[in-house]
Amino acid sequence: MNQQSARNLTMFDLFARSWQRSAAVMDLRFNADGTAVAFAGADGSLAIAPLADAESPEKRIRVSADFGQTTIRPRKASAPPLTETAPLAKGTPPLAAGPTDRFIVASGGEELLNIDASGEIENTGIRLGRPVTALDHQAADGITAISDGTFLYLSRDLGPLNRLEPAADGGIEAIALSPDGLRIAASSADGLSLWQTTGTNHECFHLPGRPVSIRWTADSRWIACALGKGGVAFVDPASKRTGILPDFPAPVKSVCWSRPANAVIASGAFRIAAWSMETPPLIDNRSGALTTGRAGHVAIEQVAAHPLKNLVAASYSDGQIVVARIGSGDELPVRHAGGPVMALEWSADGHHLAIGTADGTAAIVTLPPQIFKS
């Protein structure tokens, strides 16, 4: 795109709505109906932004009738302020996307609240009475999962809690419901624990570290775990197979799956690390390796796969953010520098990339289809 008319503004200036919060933005979620995104702050507050934009990039793009050149004009006005709540917890409140336009938040670390896109708060009636360390929600079956660090609890349609048998060593810090709603995975000091949501069966997969991030494939077959200094783990619950990739130059904080590329992507290297699942890297990190993006001098910290395209967004430890085509060296710089990115996620339609940073920046980058080559 020709951006001369934008007075050499950066892509972030032209395509992002950005807000400065008073505390680090540690987590974020888009709601299920695609109308808003919630940013969770280290001060316990929640800030909500609508995805609708009166000055969206599409409305500011012009194509010259004479030469067919595409230009974009800068915004005329600042984005409207975020809808913010008072602090709901002492630290970052556990957050999940709930039904329709609502978000589920653990208030005070002990009870669950529904907060809609307008910021209206409703009590769900679910109170654990102990600090909640992890939270997830699966909309299709109305399953909510929470943990106090020792036990896992399930609720259907925000009804009574059902306690599952504890993992052998407790210490649950991350949980993830499978997309089909049949299983729930949880971190433990000994690795990954897995329960059925409709029964009491429980199994443990021993890993060389505690998962800090757990991600299921869309078909609920594979689980990828970021193990920090332990690298990346792959788990196939059906066959009981596991694979470990330990050799990363930096701690692996983030993993994701690309359905369009049938690939897994991880942080922790000096370029985007990606592998095709046609030949899973269960033993050898060269198996199925997909050269993606450009090699840099600082490590990748967060990765987020585009839901509909063969693309992945990645942030470096210096705050730079790029979008790369999986299996290609091409990169599109989105932000050149800034505070370290703590949370990075695409909207379900792939139209928006939400960003939360350690210096309190909350942002939504809206990338029109014209920005990507077919």
CSV table of C-alpha atoms in Angstrom, one decimal:
chain,number,residue,atom,x,y,z
A,1,MET,CA,0.0,0.0,0.0
A,2,ASN,CA,1.2,3.5,-0.8
A,3,GLN,CA,1.2,5.4,2.5
A,4,GLN,CA,2.7,8.7,1.4
A,5,SER,CA,-0.6,10.5,2.1
A,6,ALA,CA,-0.3,9.4,5.7
A,7,ARG,CA,2.8,11.5,6.3
A,8,ASN,CA,5.0,8.4,6.8
A,9,LEU,CA,3.0,7.3,9.9
A,10,THR,CA,3.7,3.7,11.0
A,11,MET,CA,1.4,0.9,10.3
A,12,PHE,CA,0.5,0.8,14.0
A,13,ASP,CA,-0.4,4.5,13.8
A,14,LEU,CA,-2.7,3.9,10.8
A,15,PHE,CA,-4.4,0.7,11.7
A,16,ALA,CA,-4.5,0.5,15.5
A,17,ARG,CA,-6.7,2.0,18.2
A,18,SER,CA,-4.6,2.3,21.3
A,19,TRP,CA,-5.2,3.2,24.9
A,20,GLN,CA,-2.9,3.7,27.8
A,21,ARG,CA,-3.9,2.0,31.0
A,22,SER,CA,-2.6,2.6,34.5
A,23,ALA,CA,-1.2,-0.9,34.9
A,24,ALA,CA,0.2,-3.7,32.8
A,25,VAL,CA,-2.3,-5.5,30.5
A,26,MET,CA,-1.7,-9.1,31.4
A,27,ASP,CA,-4.5,-10.9,29.5
A,28,LEU,CA,-7.3,-10.4,27.0
A,29,ARG,CA,-10.2,-12.1,25.4
A,30,PHE,CA,-12.6,-11.4,22.5
A,31,ASN,CA,-16.2,-12.2,23.4
A,32,ALA,CA,-18.1,-15.0,21.6
A,33,ASP,CA,-20.3,-12.8,19.4
A,34,GLY,CA,-17.4,-10.8,18.1
A,35,THR,CA,-18.5,-7.4,19.4
A,36,ALA,CA,-15.9,-6.5,22.0
A,37,VAL,CA,-12.5,-7.4,23.6
A,38,ALA,CA,-11.7,-7.3,27.3
A,39,PHE,CA,-8.3,-6.4,28.6
A,40,ALA,CA,-7.3,-7.6,32.1
A,41,GLY,CA,-4.9,-5.4,34.1
A,42,ALA,CA,-2.4,-6.3,36.8
A,43,ASP,CA,-4.2,-3.9,39.1
A,44,GLY,CA,-7.3,-6.2,39.0
A,45,SER,CA,-9.4,-4.1,36.7
A,46,LEU,CA,-11.0,-4.9,33.4
A,47,ALA,CA,-11.2,-2.6,30.4
A,48,ILE,CA,-13.6,-3.3,27.4
A,49,ALA,CA,-13.4,-2.0,23.9
A,50,PRO,CA,-16.0,-2.4,21.1
A,51,LEU,CA,-14.8,-3.8,17.9
A,52,ALA,CA,-17.0,-1.5,15.9
A,53,ASP,CA,-15.0,1.5,14.7
A,54,ALA,CA,-16.4,4.7,13.3
A,55,GLU,CA,-13.1,5.3,11.5
A,56,SER,CA,-12.1,1.8,10.6
A,57,PRO,CA,-9.3,1.4,8.0
A,58,GLU,CA,-11.8,0.3,5.3
A,59,LYS,CA,-13.5,3.7,5.6
A,60,ARG,CA,-10.2,5.5,5.3
A,61,ILE,CA,-8.8,3.6,2.3
A,62,ARG,CA,-8.9,5.3,-1.1
A,63,VAL,CA,-8.0,3.9,-4.5
A,64,SER,CA,-6.9,6.4,-7.2
A,65,ALA,CA,-9.0,6.2,-10.3
A,66,ASP,CA,-6.1,7.3,-12.5
A,67,PHE,CA,-3.3,5.1,-11.3
A,68,GLY,CA,-5.0,2.5,-9.1
A,69,GLN,CA,-2.8,3.4,-6.1
A,70,THR,CA,-4.1,2.6,-2.7
A,71,THR,CA,-3.7,5.2,0.1
A,72,ILE,CA,-5.0,5.5,3.6
A,73,ARG,CA,-5.7,8.7,5.5
A,74,PRO,CA,-4.9,9.0,9.2
A,75,ARG,CA,-7.7,9.1,11.8
A,76,LYS,CA,-9.3,12.4,12.4
A,77,ALA,CA,-10.2,11.7,16.0
A,78,SER,CA,-8.8,9.6,18.9
A,79,ALA,CA,-10.6,6.4,19.7
A,80,PRO,CA,-13.4,6.7,22.3
A,81,PRO,CA,-12.2,5.7,25.8
A,82,LEU,CA,-12.4,2.2,27.1
A,83,THR,CA,-15.2,1.1,29.4
A,84,GLU,CA,-13.4,0.3,32.7
A,85,THR,CA,-14.4,-1.5,35.9
A,86,ALA,CA,-13.1,-0.8,39.4
A,87,PRO,CA,-10.5,-3.4,40.6
A,88,LEU,CA,-12.1,-6.8,40.8
A,89,ALA,CA,-9.1,-8.6,42.3
A,90,LYS,CA,-5.8,-7.9,44.0
A,91,GLY,CA,-3.9,-9.0,40.9
A,92,THR,CA,-4.8,-9.9,37.3
A,93,PRO,CA,-8.4,-11.3,37.4
A,94,PRO,CA,-8.8,-14.7,35.7
A,95,LEU,CA,-10.8,-14.1,32.5
A,96,ALA,CA,-12.7,-16.1,29.9
A,97,ALA,CA,-15.1,-15.5,27.1
A,98,GLY,CA,-18.6,-16.4,28.2
A,99,PRO,CA,-21.9,-16.8,26.4
A,100,THR,CA,-22.8,-14.3,23.6
A,101,ASP,CA,-21.4,-10.9,24.4
A,102,ARG,CA,-20.3,-11.6,28.0
A,103,PHE,CA,-17.0,-12.2,29.7
A,104,ILE,CA,-16.6,-14.4,32.8
A,105,VAL,CA,-14.3,-13.0,35.5
A,106,ALA,CA,-13.2,-14.3,38.9
A,107,SER,CA,-13.8,-11.4,41.2
A,108,GLY,CA,-11.7,-11.2,44.3
A,109,GLY,CA,-10.3,-14.5,43.1
A,110,GLU,CA,-13.3,-16.3,44.7
A,111,GLU,CA,-16.6,-15.8,42.8
A,112,LEU,CA,-17.5,-15.6,39.2
A,113,LEU,CA,-19.1,-12.5,37.5
A,114,ASN,CA,-20.6,-12.0,34.1
A,115,ILE,CA,-19.6,-8.7,32.5
A,116,ASP,CA,-21.3,-7.8,29.2
A,117,ALA,CA,-19.8,-5.7,26.4
A,118,SER,CA,-21.2,-2.5,27.9
A,119,GLY,CA,-19.5,-3.2,31.2
A,120,GLU,CA,-22.6,-4.2,33.1
A,121,ILE,CA,-21.8,-6.7,35.9
A,122,GLU,CA,-24.0,-9.6,37.0
A,123,ASN,CA,-23.3,-12.2,39.7
A,124,THR,CA,-23.4,-15.7,38.4
A,125,GLY,CA,-24.1,-17.2,41.8
A,126,ILE,CA,-20.9,-19.3,41.6
A,127,ARG,CA,-18.7,-18.7,44.6
A,128,LEU,CA,-15.7,-21.0,45.3
A,129,GLY,CA,-14.7,-19.3,48.6
A,130,ARG,CA,-11.0,-19.7,47.8
A,131,PRO,CA,-8.9,-17.8,45.3
A,132,VAL,CA,-9.4,-18.9,41.7
A,133,THR,CA,-6.1,-19.6,39.9
A,134,ALA,CA,-7.4,-20.6,36.5
A,135,LEU,CA,-10.6,-20.2,34.5
A,136,ASP,CA,-11.9,-21.4,31.1
A,137,HIS,CA,-15.3,-21.6,29.4
A,138,GLN,CA,-16.5,-23.7,26.5
A,139,ALA,CA,-19.5,-22.0,24.9
A,140,ALA,CA,-20.9,-24.8,22.7
A,141,ASP,CA,-21.7,-27.0,25.7
A,142,GLY,CA,-22.0,-24.2,28.3
A,143,ILE,CA,-19.1,-25.7,30.4
A,144,THR,CA,-17.2,-23.5,32.8
A,145,ALA,CA,-14.0,-24.8,34.5
A,146,ILE,CA,-12.3,-23.2,37.5
A,147,SER,CA,-9.4,-24.2,39.8
A,148,ASP,CA,-8.2,-23.1,43.2
A,149,GLY,CA,-4.8,-24.6,42.4
A,150,THR,CA,-5.5,-27.9,44.0
A,151,PHE,CA,-9.0,-29.0,42.7
A,152,LEU,CA,-10.8,-28.6,39.5
A,153,TYR,CA,-14.5,-27.7,39.4
A,154,LEU,CA,-16.9,-27.9,36.5
A,155,SER,CA,-20.2,-26.1,36.0
A,156,ARG,CA,-22.7,-26.5,33.2
A,157,ASP,CA,-24.7,-23.5,32.2
A,158,LEU,CA,-23.4,-21.7,35.4
A,159,GLY,CA,-25.1,-24.3,37.6
A,160,PRO,CA,-23.7,-26.0,40.7
A,161,LEU,CA,-20.0,-26.9,40.8
A,162,ASN,CA,-18.9,-30.5,40.5
A,163,ARG,CA,-15.4,-31.1,42.0
A,164,LEU,CA,-13.1,-33.5,40.1
A,165,GLU,CA,-10.5,-35.7,41.8
A,166,PRO,CA,-7.3,-33.8,42.4
A,167,ALA,CA,-4.1,-34.3,40.4
A,168,ALA,CA,-1.4,-36.2,42.3
A,169,ASP,CA,0.6,-33.1,43.1
A,170,GLY,CA,-1.9,-30.2,42.7
A,171,GLY,CA,-0.4,-26.9,41.8
A,172,ILE,CA,-2.8,-26.2,38.9
A,173,GLU,CA,-2.0,-22.9,37.3
A,174,ALA,CA,-3.3,-23.3,33.7
A,175,ILE,CA,-6.4,-25.1,32.4
A,176,ALA,CA,-7.9,-25.6,29.0
A,177,LEU,CA,-11.2,-27.2,27.9
A,178,SER,CA,-11.1,-29.2,24.7
A,179,PRO,CA,-13.1,-27.7,21.8
A,180,ASP,CA,-15.5,-30.7,21.8
A,181,GLY,CA,-16.2,-30.2,25.5
A,182,LEU,CA,-15.2,-33.8,26.4
A,183,ARG,CA,-12.0,-33.2,28.3
A,184,ILE,CA,-10.1,-30.7,30.3
A,185,ALA,CA,-6.3,-30.4,30.6
A,186,ALA,CA,-4.6,-28.8,33.5
A,187,SER,CA,-1.0,-28.0,34.4
A,188,SER,CA,0.8,-29.6,37.4
A,189,ALA,CA,4.3,-29.6,38.7
A,190,ASP,CA,4.7,-33.1,37.2
A,191,GLY,CA,3.3,-32.3,33.8
A,192,LEU,CA,-0.2,-32.4,32.3
A,193,SER,CA,-3.3,-33.9,33.9
A,194,LEU,CA,-6.4,-34.8,31.9
A,195,TRP,CA,-9.9,-35.4,33.0
A,196,GLN,CA,-13.2,-36.3,31.2
A,197,THR,CA,-15.9,-33.7,31.7
A,198,THR,CA,-18.6,-36.4,31.8
A,199,GLY,CA,-16.9,-38.8,34.2
A,200,THR,CA,-14.2,-39.2,36.8
A,201,ASN,CA,-11.4,-40.7,34.7
A,202,HIS,CA,-8.1,-39.0,35.2
A,203,GLU,CA,-4.7,-39.5,33.7
A,204,CYS,CA,-1.3,-37.8,33.9
A,205,PHE,CA,1.3,-37.2,31.2
A,206,HIS,CA,4.7,-36.7,32.8
A,207,LEU,CA,6.6,-33.7,31.2
A,208,PRO,CA,9.9,-32.0,32.0
A,209,GLY,CA,8.3,-28.9,33.4
A,210,ARG,CA,5.0,-27.3,34.4
A,211,PRO,CA,3.0,-26.1,31.4
A,212,VAL,CA,2.5,-22.3,31.4
A,213,SER,CA,0.2,-22.4,28.4
A,214,ILE,CA,-2.0,-25.2,27.1
A,215,ARG,CA,-3.6,-25.2,23.6
A,216,TRP,CA,-5.8,-27.8,22.0
A,217,THR,CA,-6.2,-28.3,18.2
A,218,ALA,CA,-9.6,-27.4,16.8
A,219,ASP,CA,-10.4,-31.1,16.4
A,220,SER,CA,-9.4,-31.8,20.1
A,221,ARG,CA,-6.8,-34.4,19.0
A,222,TRP,CA,-3.5,-32.8,20.0
A,223,ILE,CA,-2.4,-30.7,23.0
A,224,ALA,CA,0.6,-28.3,22.8
A,225,CYS,CA,2.2,-27.1,26.1
A,226,ALA,CA,4.6,-24.2,26.5
A,227,LEU,CA,7.0,-25.4,29.3
A,228,GLY,CA,9.1,-22.3,29.8
A,229,LYS,CA,12.7,-23.4,30.1
A,230,GLY,CA,11.6,-26.9,29.4
A,231,GLY,CA,10.7,-26.1,25.8
A,232,VAL,CA,7.5,-27.5,24.1
A,233,ALA,CA,5.5,-30.6,24.7
A,234,PHE,CA,3.1,-32.4,22.4
A,235,VAL,CA,0.4,-34.8,23.8
A,236,ASP,CA,-1.9,-37.1,21.8
A,237,PRO,CA,-4.4,-38.3,24.5
A,238,ALA,CA,-5.9,-41.0,22.2
A,239,SER,CA,-2.6,-42.8,21.5
A,240,LYS,CA,-0.9,-41.7,24.8
A,241,ARG,CA,2.0,-40.4,22.7
A,242,THR,CA,4.1,-37.4,23.9
A,243,GLY,CA,6.9,-35.5,22.3
A,244,ILE,CA,9.3,-33.0,23.8
A,245,LEU,CA,11.3,-30.3,22.0
A,246,PRO,CA,13.7,-29.0,24.7
A,247,ASP,CA,16.3,-26.9,22.8
A,248,PHE,CA,15.1,-23.3,22.7
A,249,PRO,CA,17.4,-20.4,23.4
A,250,ALA,CA,14.8,-18.6,25.5
A,251,PRO,CA,11.9,-19.8,27.7
A,252,VAL,CA,8.8,-20.9,25.7
A,253,LYS,CA,5.9,-18.7,26.9
A,254,SER,CA,3.4,-19.2,24.1
A,255,VAL,CA,2.2,-21.9,21.7
A,256,CYS,CA,-0.6,-21.9,19.2
A,257,TRP,CA,-2.1,-24.1,16.4
A,258,SER,CA,-2.8,-23.0,12.8
A,259,ARG,CA,-5.7,-24.9,11.4
A,260,PRO,CA,-5.2,-23.4,7.8
A,261,ALA,CA,-1.6,-24.5,7.8
A,262,ASN,CA,-2.0,-27.6,9.9
A,263,ALA,CA,0.9,-26.4,11.9
A,264,VAL,CA,2.0,-25.7,15.5
A,265,ILE,CA,3.9,-22.5,16.3
A,266,ALA,CA,6.0,-21.7,19.4
A,267,SER,CA,7.8,-18.7,20.9
A,268,GLY,CA,11.3,-19.0,22.5
A,269,ALA,CA,13.5,-18.8,19.4
A,270,PHE,CA,15.1,-15.9,17.5
A,271,ARG,CA,12.6,-16.4,14.6
A,272,ILE,CA,9.1,-17.9,14.6
A,273,ALA,CA,9.3,-21.6,15.2
A,274,ALA,CA,6.7,-23.6,13.2
A,275,TRP,CA,6.2,-27.2,12.3
A,276,SER,CA,3.8,-29.0,10.0
A,277,MET,CA,1.7,-31.7,11.7
A,278,GLU,CA,1.8,-33.8,8.5
A,279,THR,CA,5.1,-35.0,10.1
A,280,PRO,CA,4.8,-34.1,13.8
A,281,PRO,CA,8.1,-33.1,15.6
A,282,LEU,CA,7.6,-35.6,18.3
A,283,ILE,CA,11.3,-36.5,18.5
A,284,ASP,CA,13.3,-34.4,16.1
A,285,ASN,CA,12.7,-30.6,15.9
A,286,ARG,CA,13.7,-30.8,12.2
A,287,SER,CA,10.7,-33.0,11.3
A,288,GLY,CA,8.1,-30.9,9.6
A,289,ALA,CA,10.0,-27.6,10.3
A,290,LEU,CA,8.6,-24.7,8.4
A,291,THR,CA,10.9,-21.7,8.0
A,292,THR,CA,8.7,-18.8,9.0
A,293,GLY,CA,9.6,-15.1,9.2
A,294,ARG,CA,13.0,-13.6,9.6
A,295,ALA,CA,15.7,-14.4,12.1
A,296,GLY,CA,16.3,-11.6,14.6
A,297,HIS,CA,18.6,-10.7,17.5
A,298,VAL,CA,15.9,-11.0,20.2
A,299,ALA,CA,13.6,-13.8,21.1
A,300,ILE,CA,10.0,-14.3,20.2
A,301,GLU,CA,7.7,-14.1,23.3
A,302,GLN,CA,4.1,-14.4,22.1
A,303,VAL,CA,2.5,-16.1,19.1
A,304,ALA,CA,-1.1,-16.1,17.8
A,305,ALA,CA,-2.2,-18.0,14.7
A,306,HIS,CA,-4.7,-16.3,12.3
A,307,PRO,CA,-8.0,-18.4,12.5
A,308,LEU,CA,-8.7,-18.3,8.7
A,309,LYS,CA,-5.4,-17.6,6.9
A,310,ASN,CA,-2.0,-19.2,6.7
A,311,LEU,CA,-0.6,-16.4,9.0
A,312,VAL,CA,0.8,-16.0,12.4
A,313,ALA,CA,1.3,-12.9,14.6
A,314,ALA,CA,4.4,-12.8,16.8
A,315,SER,CA,5.9,-10.4,19.3
A,316,TYR,CA,9.6,-10.1,20.1
A,317,SER,CA,11.0,-9.3,23.6
A,318,ASP,CA,11.7,-5.7,22.4
A,319,GLY,CA,8.0,-5.1,21.8
A,320,GLN,CA,8.2,-5.5,18.0
A,321,ILE,CA,5.2,-7.2,16.4
A,322,VAL,CA,5.1,-8.9,13.0
A,323,VAL,CA,2.6,-10.9,11.0
A,324,ALA,CA,4.3,-13.7,8.9
A,325,ARG,CA,3.0,-16.2,6.4
A,326,ILE,CA,3.7,-19.7,7.8
A,327,GLY,CA,6.4,-21.4,5.8
A,328,SER,CA,7.6,-18.2,4.2
A,329,GLY,CA,10.3,-15.7,5.1
A,330,ASP,CA,8.0,-12.7,4.4
A,331,GLU,CA,7.0,-10.6,7.4
A,332,LEU,CA,4.7,-7.6,7.7
A,333,PRO,CA,5.9,-5.3,10.5
A,334,VAL,CA,2.9,-4.2,12.6
A,335,ARG,CA,4.7,-2.4,15.5
A,336,HIS,CA,8.4,-1.6,15.5
A,337,ALA,CA,9.0,-1.4,19.3
A,338,GLY,CA,7.4,-0.8,22.7
A,339,GLY,CA,6.7,-2.5,26.0
A,340,PRO,CA,6.9,-6.3,26.1
A,341,VAL,CA,3.7,-8.0,24.8
A,342,MET,CA,1.9,-10.0,27.5
A,343,ALA,CA,-1.2,-11.0,25.5
A,344,LEU,CA,-1.8,-11.4,21.8
A,345,GLU,CA,-4.9,-12.7,20.1
A,346,TRP,CA,-6.9,-12.6,16.9
A,347,SER,CA,-10.6,-12.2,16.7
A,348,ALA,CA,-12.6,-15.2,15.4
A,349,ASP,CA,-13.1,-13.5,12.0
A,350,GLY,CA,-9.3,-12.7,11.8
A,351,HIS,CA,-10.1,-9.0,11.2
A,352,HIS,CA,-8.6,-7.7,14.5
A,353,LEU,CA,-5.4,-8.4,16.4
A,354,ALA,CA,-5.6,-7.4,20.1
A,355,ILE,CA,-2.5,-6.6,22.1
A,356,GLY,CA,-1.8,-6.1,25.8
A,357,THR,CA,1.6,-4.9,27.0
A,358,ALA,CA,3.7,-4.6,30.2
A,359,ASP,CA,3.7,-0.8,30.0
A,360,GLY,CA,-0.1,-0.7,30.0
A,361,THR,CA,-0.9,-0.4,26.3
A,362,ALA,CA,-4.2,-2.0,25.2
A,363,ALA,CA,-4.6,-2.0,21.4
A,364,ILE,CA,-6.7,-3.3,18.6
A,365,VAL,CA,-5.1,-3.5,15.2
A,366,THR,CA,-7.6,-3.8,12.4
A,367,LEU,CA,-6.0,-5.2,9.2
A,368,PRO,CA,-8.2,-4.9,6.1
A,369,PRO,CA,-8.0,-7.8,3.5
A,370,GLN,CA,-6.1,-5.5,1.1
A,371,ILE,CA,-3.1,-5.6,3.4
A,372,PHE,CA,-2.4,-9.3,2.6
A,373,LYS,CA,-1.4,-10.7,-0.8
A,374,SER,CA,-3.6,-13.6,-1.9
